[in-house]
N, CA, C and O atoms as CSV, one atom per row, in Angstrom:
chain,resi,resn,atom,element,x,y,z
A,1,MET,N,N,92.073,99.170,81.217
A,1,MET,CA,C,93.259,99.572,81.921
A,1,MET,C,C,93.505,98.599,83.083
A,1,MET,O,O,92.571,98.194,83.775
A,2,ILE,N,N,94.743,98.242,83.278
A,2,ILE,CA,C,95.100,97.354,84.379
A,2,ILE,C,C,95.633,98.201,85.524
A,2,ILE,O,O,96.644,98.889,85.390
A,3,LEU,N,N,94.934,98.137,86.654
A,3,LEU,CA,C,95.343,98.878,87.853
A,3,LEU,C,C,95.816,97.899,88.909
A,3,LEU,O,O,95.122,96.934,89.226
A,4,VAL,N,N,96.985,98.144,89.446
A,4,VAL,CA,C,97.512,97.328,90.537
A,4,VAL,C,C,97.882,98.285,91.663
A,4,VAL,O,O,98.829,99.062,91.541
A,5,ASP,N,N,97.134,98.223,92.752
A,5,ASP,CA,C,97.407,99.058,93.922
A,5,ASP,C,C,98.140,98.219,94.956
A,5,ASP,O,O,97.842,97.039,95.140
A,6,GLN,N,N,99.096,98.837,95.625
A,6,GLN,CA,C,99.828,98.161,96.694
A,6,GLN,C,C,99.579,98.906,97.994
A,6,GLN,O,O,99.839,100.104,98.101
A,7,ILE,N,N,99.070,98.174,98.981
A,7,ILE,CA,C,98.750,98.773,100.275
A,7,ILE,C,C,99.538,98.045,101.355
A,7,ILE,O,O,99.442,96.825,101.489
A,8,GLY,N,N,100.304,98.788,102.111
A,8,GLY,CA,C,101.069,98.205,103.205
A,8,GLY,C,C,102.304,97.444,102.759
A,8,GLY,O,O,102.910,96.727,103.555
A,9,VAL,N,N,102.685,97.589,101.497
A,9,VAL,CA,C,103.865,96.888,100.983
A,9,VAL,C,C,105.091,97.761,101.253
A,9,VAL,O,O,105.122,98.920,100.841
A,10,PRO,N,N,106.111,97.214,101.946
A,10,PRO,CA,C,107.323,98.009,102.189
A,10,PRO,C,C,107.961,98.453,100.875
A,10,PRO,O,O,107.881,97.750,99.868
A,11,LYS,N,N,108.591,99.619,100.897
A,11,LYS,CA,C,109.167,100.196,99.678
A,11,LYS,C,C,110.122,99.238,98.971
A,11,LYS,O,O,110.104,99.152,97.743
A,12,TYR,N,N,110.948,98.523,99.715
A,12,TYR,CA,C,111.927,97.650,99.075
A,12,TYR,C,C,111.280,96.425,98.428
A,12,TYR,O,O,111.910,95.771,97.597
A,13,LYS,N,N,110.039,96.101,98.792
A,13,LYS,CA,C,109.346,94.973,98.173
A,13,LYS,C,C,108.421,95.406,97.034
A,13,LYS,O,O,107.961,94.561,96.265
A,14,GLN,N,N,108.144,96.699,96.913
A,14,GLN,CA,C,107.204,97.176,95.895
A,14,GLN,C,C,107.608,96.809,94.465
A,14,GLN,O,O,106.749,96.372,93.700
A,15,PRO,N,N,108.889,96.968,94.066
A,15,PRO,CA,C,109.233,96.577,92.694
A,15,PRO,C,C,109.078,95.075,92.457
A,15,PRO,O,O,108.741,94.654,91.351
A,16,HIS,N,N,109.321,94.275,93.481
A,16,HIS,CA,C,109.170,92.826,93.364
A,16,HIS,C,C,107.697,92.450,93.185
A,16,HIS,O,O,107.357,91.593,92.369
A,17,VAL,N,N,106.836,93.102,93.956
A,17,VAL,CA,C,105.397,92.842,93.840
A,17,VAL,C,C,104.910,93.239,92.445
A,17,VAL,O,O,104.178,92.487,91.803
A,18,SER,N,N,105.316,94.418,91.981
A,18,SER,CA,C,104.910,94.873,90.647
A,18,SER,C,C,105.371,93.901,89.575
A,18,SER,O,O,104.599,93.540,88.687
A,19,ARG,N,N,106.619,93.479,89.654
A,19,ARG,CA,C,107.179,92.574,88.659
A,19,ARG,C,C,106.433,91.244,88.643
A,19,ARG,O,O,106.102,90.726,87.576
A,20,ALA,N,N,106.169,90.693,89.820
A,20,ALA,CA,C,105.496,89.396,89.905
A,20,ALA,C,C,104.053,89.475,89.404
A,20,ALA,O,O,103.611,88.602,88.657
A,21,VAL,N,N,103.323,90.506,89.805
A,21,VAL,CA,C,101.927,90.645,89.377
A,21,VAL,C,C,101.861,90.878,87.866
A,21,VAL,O,O,101.026,90.282,87.186
A,22,ASP,N,N,102.724,91.729,87.342
A,22,ASP,CA,C,102.739,91.986,85.896
A,22,ASP,C,C,103.029,90.701,85.120
A,22,ASP,O,O,102.371,90.415,84.120
A,23,TYR,N,N,103.997,89.941,85.574
A,23,TYR,CA,C,104.348,88.686,84.916
A,23,TYR,C,C,103.175,87.707,84.951
A,23,TYR,O,O,102.848,87.081,83.943
A,24,ALA,N,N,102.550,87.584,86.112
A,24,ALA,CA,C,101.409,86.666,86.255
A,24,ALA,C,C,100.254,87.081,85.346
A,24,ALA,O,O,99.616,86.224,84.735
A,25,ILE,N,N,99.979,88.367,85.248
A,25,ILE,CA,C,98.897,88.847,84.380
A,25,ILE,C,C,99.204,88.501,82.923
A,25,ILE,O,O,98.322,88.050,82.191
A,26,LYS,N,N,100.452,88.711,82.502
A,26,LYS,CA,C,100.822,88.415,81.113
A,26,LYS,C,C,100.617,86.950,80.770
A,26,LYS,O,O,100.196,86.628,79.659
A,27,TRP,N,N,100.909,86.055,81.711
A,27,TRP,CA,C,100.818,84.621,81.428
A,27,TRP,C,C,99.453,84.028,81.722
A,27,TRP,O,O,99.018,83.112,81.024
A,28,LEU,N,N,98.775,84.527,82.731
A,28,LEU,CA,C,97.500,83.929,83.126
A,28,LEU,C,C,96.291,84.621,82.503
A,28,LEU,O,O,95.267,83.983,82.263
A,29,LEU,N,N,96.403,85.909,82.241
A,29,LEU,CA,C,95.259,86.697,81.743
A,29,LEU,C,C,95.687,87.586,80.568
A,29,LEU,O,O,95.494,88.800,80.617
A,30,PRO,N,N,96.258,87.003,79.527
A,30,PRO,CA,C,96.827,87.836,78.454
A,30,PRO,C,C,95.810,88.668,77.682
A,30,PRO,O,O,96.174,89.695,77.110
A,31,ARG,N,N,94.557,88.254,77.652
A,31,ARG,CA,C,93.548,88.975,76.855
A,31,ARG,C,C,92.760,89.999,77.664
A,31,ARG,O,O,91.982,90.766,77.097
A,32,HIS,N,N,92.946,90.019,78.948
A,32,HIS,CA,C,92.196,90.956,79.794
A,32,HIS,C,C,92.895,92.311,79.819
A,32,HIS,O,O,94.098,92.407,80.060
A,33,ARG,N,N,92.118,93.339,79.568
A,33,ARG,CA,C,92.662,94.697,79.527
A,33,ARG,C,C,92.108,95.577,80.639
A,33,ARG,O,O,92.657,96.646,80.905
A,34,ASN,N,N,91.038,95.150,81.288
A,34,ASN,CA,C,90.430,95.924,82.374
A,34,ASN,C,C,90.467,95.103,83.652
A,34,ASN,O,O,89.582,94.286,83.907
A,35,LEU,N,N,91.495,95.328,84.445
A,35,LEU,CA,C,91.643,94.605,85.708
A,35,LEU,C,C,91.938,95.600,86.819
A,35,LEU,O,O,92.620,96.603,86.608
A,36,ASP,N,N,91.423,95.313,87.989
A,36,ASP,CA,C,91.709,96.102,89.183
A,36,ASP,C,C,92.157,95.123,90.259
A,36,ASP,O,O,91.347,94.376,90.809
A,37,ILE,N,N,93.443,95.132,90.550
A,37,ILE,CA,C,94.010,94.206,91.526
A,37,ILE,C,C,94.623,95.012,92.657
A,37,ILE,O,O,95.390,95.947,92.428
A,38,GLU,N,N,94.275,94.639,93.870
A,38,GLU,CA,C,94.796,95.320,95.051
A,38,GLU,C,C,95.644,94.321,95.837
A,38,GLU,O,O,95.158,93.264,96.239
A,39,VAL,N,N,96.902,94.661,96.051
A,39,VAL,CA,C,97.812,93.807,96.820
A,39,VAL,C,C,97.973,94.448,98.194
A,39,VAL,O,O,98.401,95.597,98.313
A,40,ARG,N,N,97.625,93.691,99.221
A,40,ARG,CA,C,97.732,94.186,100.607
A,40,ARG,C,C,98.709,93.309,101.373
A,40,ARG,O,O,98.671,92.083,101.258
A,41,MET,N,N,99.576,93.927,102.148
A,41,MET,CA,C,100.456,93.174,103.043
A,41,MET,C,C,100.030,93.456,104.474
A,41,MET,O,O,100.045,94.600,104.927
A,42,THR,N,N,99.650,92.394,105.181
A,42,THR,CA,C,99.156,92.522,106.552
A,42,THR,C,C,99.676,91.364,107.384
A,42,THR,O,O,100.314,90.449,106.864
A,43,ASP,N,N,99.402,91.411,108.663
A,43,ASP,CA,C,99.675,90.276,109.553
A,43,ASP,C,C,98.467,89.357,109.480
A,43,ASP,O,O,97.426,89.655,110.064
A,44,ILE,N,N,98.594,88.250,108.773
A,44,ILE,CA,C,97.448,87.354,108.566
A,44,ILE,C,C,97.643,85.999,109.217
A,44,ILE,O,O,96.987,85.027,108.842
A,45,GLY,N,N,98.530,85.928,110.180
A,45,GLY,CA,C,98.694,84.673,110.910
A,45,GLY,C,C,99.662,83.722,110.225
A,45,GLY,O,O,100.689,84.136,109.687
A,46,ASP,N,N,99.315,82.438,110.254
A,46,ASP,CA,C,100.219,81.397,109.782
A,46,ASP,C,C,100.142,81.110,108.283
A,46,ASP,O,O,100.858,80.238,107.790
A,47,VAL,N,N,99.299,81.816,107.562
A,47,VAL,CA,C,99.170,81.577,106.121
A,47,VAL,C,C,100.033,82.584,105.356
A,47,VAL,O,O,100.378,83.642,105.883
A,48,TYR,N,N,100.373,82.251,104.128
A,48,TYR,CA,C,101.186,83.138,103.289
A,48,TYR,C,C,100.329,84.159,102.549
A,48,TYR,O,O,100.751,85.297,102.343
A,49,GLY,N,N,99.117,83.746,102.146
A,49,GLY,CA,C,98.299,84.683,101.389
A,49,GLY,C,C,96.885,84.224,101.158
A,49,GLY,O,O,96.547,83.056,101.353
A,50,TYR,N,N,96.066,85.162,100.738
A,50,TYR,CA,C,94.666,84.935,100.375
A,50,TYR,C,C,94.381,85.681,99.078
A,50,TYR,O,O,95.088,86.626,98.727
A,51,CYS,N,N,93.352,85.254,98.379
A,51,CYS,CA,C,92.856,85.976,97.221
A,51,CYS,C,C,91.343,85.910,97.249
A,51,CYS,O,O,90.767,84.843,97.461
A,52,TYR,N,N,90.694,87.051,97.034
A,52,TYR,CA,C,89.233,87.074,97.028
A,52,TYR,C,C,88.737,88.296,96.260
A,52,TYR,O,O,89.422,89.317,96.188
A,53,PRO,N,N,87.530,88.178,95.683
A,53,PRO,CA,C,86.938,89.328,95.004
A,53,PRO,C,C,86.329,90.285,96.030
A,53,PRO,O,O,85.807,89.864,97.062
A,54,GLU,N,N,86.409,91.572,95.724
A,54,GLU,CA,C,85.836,92.575,96.630
A,54,GLU,C,C,85.440,93.812,95.828
A,54,GLU,O,O,86.304,94.518,95.309
A,55,ALA,N,N,84.168,94.071,95.728
A,55,ALA,CA,C,83.619,95.285,95.105
A,55,ALA,C,C,84.251,95.616,93.747
A,55,ALA,O,O,84.774,96.712,93.548
A,56,GLY,N,N,84.195,94.669,92.832
A,56,GLY,CA,C,84.675,94.921,91.477
A,56,GLY,C,C,86.171,94.787,91.279
A,56,GLY,O,O,86.675,95.034,90.183
A,57,SER,N,N,86.880,94.403,92.313
A,57,SER,CA,C,88.321,94.206,92.163
A,57,SER,C,C,88.713,92.862,92.778
A,57,SER,O,O,87.899,92.192,93.414
A,58,ILE,N,N,89.948,92.492,92.578
A,58,ILE,CA,C,90.500,91.282,93.175
A,58,ILE,C,C,91.517,91.715,94.217
A,58,ILE,O,O,92.397,92.529,93.934
A,59,VAL,N,N,91.397,91.174,95.411
A,59,VAL,CA,C,92.321,91.488,96.490
A,59,VAL,C,C,93.249,90.293,96.699
A,59,VAL,O,O,92.799,89.161,96.875
A,60,VAL,N,N,94.534,90.566,96.676
A,60,VAL,CA,C,95.549,89.567,97.009
A,60,VAL,C,C,96.173,90.035,98.316
A,60,VAL,O,O,96.862,91.054,98.362
A,61,GLU,N,N,95.925,89.286,99.360
A,61,GLU,CA,C,96.420,89.654,100.687
A,61,GLU,C,C,97.614,88.764,101.011
A,61,GLU,O,O,97.521,87.539,100.934
A,62,LEU,N,N,98.745,89.387,101.377
A,62,LEU,CA,C,99.986,88.666,101.622
A,62,LEU,C,C,100.481,88.920,103.036
A,62,LEU,O,O,100.228,89.973,103.620
A,63,SER,N,N,101.189,87.939,103.574
A,63,SER,CA,C,101.779,88.082,104.898
A,63,SER,C,C,102.979,89.024,104.837
A,63,SER,O,O,103.756,88.994,103.883
A,64,LYS,N,N,103.119,89.847,105.850
A,64,LYS,CA,C,104.272,90.745,105.947
A,64,LYS,C,C,105.571,89.984,106.186
A,64,LYS,O,O,106.655,90.523,105.964
A,65,LYS,N,N,105.468,88.742,106.633
A,65,LYS,CA,C,106.646,87.977,107.036
A,65,LYS,C,C,107.336,87.241,105.887
A,65,LYS,O,O,108.332,86.555,106.118
A,66,LEU,N,N,106.839,87.363,104.667
A,66,LEU,CA,C,107.372,86.594,103.542
A,66,LEU,C,C,108.772,87.038,103.134
A,66,LEU,O,O,109.062,88.232,103.052
A,67,THR,N,N,109.638,86.050,102.879
A,67,THR,CA,C,110.928,86.343,102.250
A,67,THR,C,C,110.656,86.680,100.792
A,67,THR,O,O,109.538,86.483,100.316
A,68,LEU,N,N,111.648,87.181,100.079
A,68,LEU,CA,C,111.435,87.516,98.672
A,68,LEU,C,C,111.083,86.277,97.853
A,68,LEU,O,O,110.212,86.341,96.986
A,69,ALA,N,N,111.742,85.157,98.113
A,69,ALA,CA,C,111.424,83.923,97.374
A,69,ALA,C,C,109.982,83.498,97.638
A,69,ALA,O,O,109.255,83.149,96.708
A,70,ASP,N,N,109.574,83.528,98.895
A,70,ASP,CA,C,108.199,83.172,99.241
A,70,ASP,C,C,107.204,84.203,98.707
A,70,ASP,O,O,106.077,83.854,98.354
A,71,LEU,N,N,107.613,85.460,98.649
A,71,LEU,CA,C,106.754,86.511,98.109
A,71,LEU,C,C,106.405,86.211,96.651
A,71,LEU,O,O,105.239,86.267,96.262
A,72,TYR,N,N,107.417,85.896,95.853
A,72,TYR,CA,C,107.173,85.589,94.440
A,72,TYR,C,C,106.281,84.367,94.277
A,72,TYR,O,O,105.305,84.411,93.529
A,73,SER,N,N,106.599,83.288,94.962
A,73,SER,CA,C,105.803,82.067,94.781
A,73,SER,C,C,104.375,82.251,95.290
A,73,SER,O,O,103.440,81.703,94.707
A,74,THR,N,N,104.196,83.007,96.362
A,74,THR,CA,C,102.852,83.244,96.887
A,74,THR,C,C,102.044,84.132,95.946
A,74,THR,O,O,100.858,83.885,95.728
A,75,ILE,N,N,102.673,85.158,95.390
A,75,ILE,CA,C,101.960,86.006,94.434
A,75,ILE,C,C,101.517,85.179,93.234
A,75,ILE,O,O,100.371,85.297,92.801
A,76,PHE,N,N,102.398,84.346,92.689
A,76,PHE,CA,C,102.019,83.524,91.539
A,76,PHE,C,C,100.874,82.578,91.898
A,76,PHE,O,O,99.944,82.394,91.114
A,77,HIS,N,N,100.948,81.991,93.071
A,77,HIS,CA,C,99.885,81.077,93.519
A,77,HIS,C,C,98.550,81.824,93.642
A,77,HIS,O,O,97.524,81.352,93.150
A,78,GLU,N,N,98.568,82.973,94.291
A,78,GLU,CA,C,97.334,83.725,94.495
A,78,GLU,C,C,96.800,84.312,93.184
A,78,GLU,O,O,95.591,84.487,93.033
A,79,MET,N,N,97.676,84.609,92.255
A,79,MET,CA,C,97.228,85.116,90.960
A,79,MET,C,C,96.516,84.032,90.145
A,79,MET,O,O,95.688,84.349,89.291
A,80,VAL,N,N,96.826,82.770,90.395
A,80,VAL,CA,C,96.051,81.691,89.766
A,80,VAL,C,C,94.616,81.754,90.283
A,80,VAL,O,O,93.673,81.585,89.511
A,81,HIS,N,N,94.446,81.994,91.572
A,81,HIS,CA,C,93.094,82.146,92.126
A,81,HIS,C,C,92.422,83.401,91.546
A,81,HIS,O,O,91.227,83.382,91.253
A,82,ALA,N,N,93.181,84.481,91.383
A,82,ALA,CA,C,92.625,85.694,90.778
A,82,ALA,C,C,92.094,85.386,89.386
A,82,ALA,O,O,90.995,85.809,89.030
A,83,LYS,N,N,92.869,84.653,88.601
A,83,LYS,CA,C,92.431,84.245,87.258
A,83,LYS,C,C,91.137,83.446,87.344
A,83,LYS,O,O,90.226,83.643,86.540
A,84,GLN,N,N,91.056,82.544,88.318
A,84,GLN,CA,C,89.867,81.721,88.470
A,84,GLN,C,C,88.647,82.572,88.809
A,84,GLN,O,O,87.558,82.303,88.302
A,85,TYR,N,N,88.801,83.586,89.650
A,85,TYR,CA,C,87.688,84.476,89.962
A,85,TYR,C,C,87.301,85.302,88.734
A,85,TYR,O,O,86.117,85.440,88.426
A,86,ILE,N,N,88.285,85.847,88.041
A,86,ILE,CA,C,88.015,86.702,86.885
A,86,ILE,C,C,87.324,85.936,85.783
A,86,ILE,O,O,86.406,86.462,85.154
A,87,ARG,N,N,87.743,84.697,85.528
A,87,ARG,CA,C,87.142,83.875,84.478
A,87,ARG,C,C,85.935,83.082,84.948
A,87,ARG,O,O,85.399,82.256,84.209
A,88,LYS,N,N,85.512,83.332,86.171
A,88,LYS,CA,C,84.339,82.647,86.748
A,88,LYS,C,C,84.559,81.127,86.843
A,88,LYS,O,O,83.605,80.357,86.742
A,89,GLU,N,N,85.792,80.706,87.033
A,89,GLU,CA,C,86.100,79.290,87.227
A,89,GLU,C,C,85.987,78.902,88.700
A,89,GLU,O,O,85.957,77.720,89.042
A,90,LEU,N,N,85.926,79.910,89.561
A,90,LEU,CA,C,85.853,79.712,90.996
A,90,LEU,C,C,84.739,80.618,91.514
A,90,LEU,O,O,84.719,81.806,91.194
A,91,CYS,N,N,83.832,80.092,92.293
A,91,CYS,CA,C,82.696,80.891,92.762
A,91,CYS,C,C,82.997,81.592,94.047
A,91,CYS,O,O,82.145,82.306,94.575
């Protein structure tokens, strides 16, 4: 089962986050059926986003300041890192 949790994501951005993460999973991880991805929106300074493994899941942390265009491109970028962690391509 693929679980995508959104924490701190404003309501108007939630459908965009869901759409972007779903699209990235379909293209980057088409054979994976058991994923736990947590998307967090926080004040993280001057960066757009981070991705890291945490207790059996992948956390994608995004800046609250992102425009919708930057939100999509940052999610796609961070999902490449998620793929790398899941496939053990990145330690």
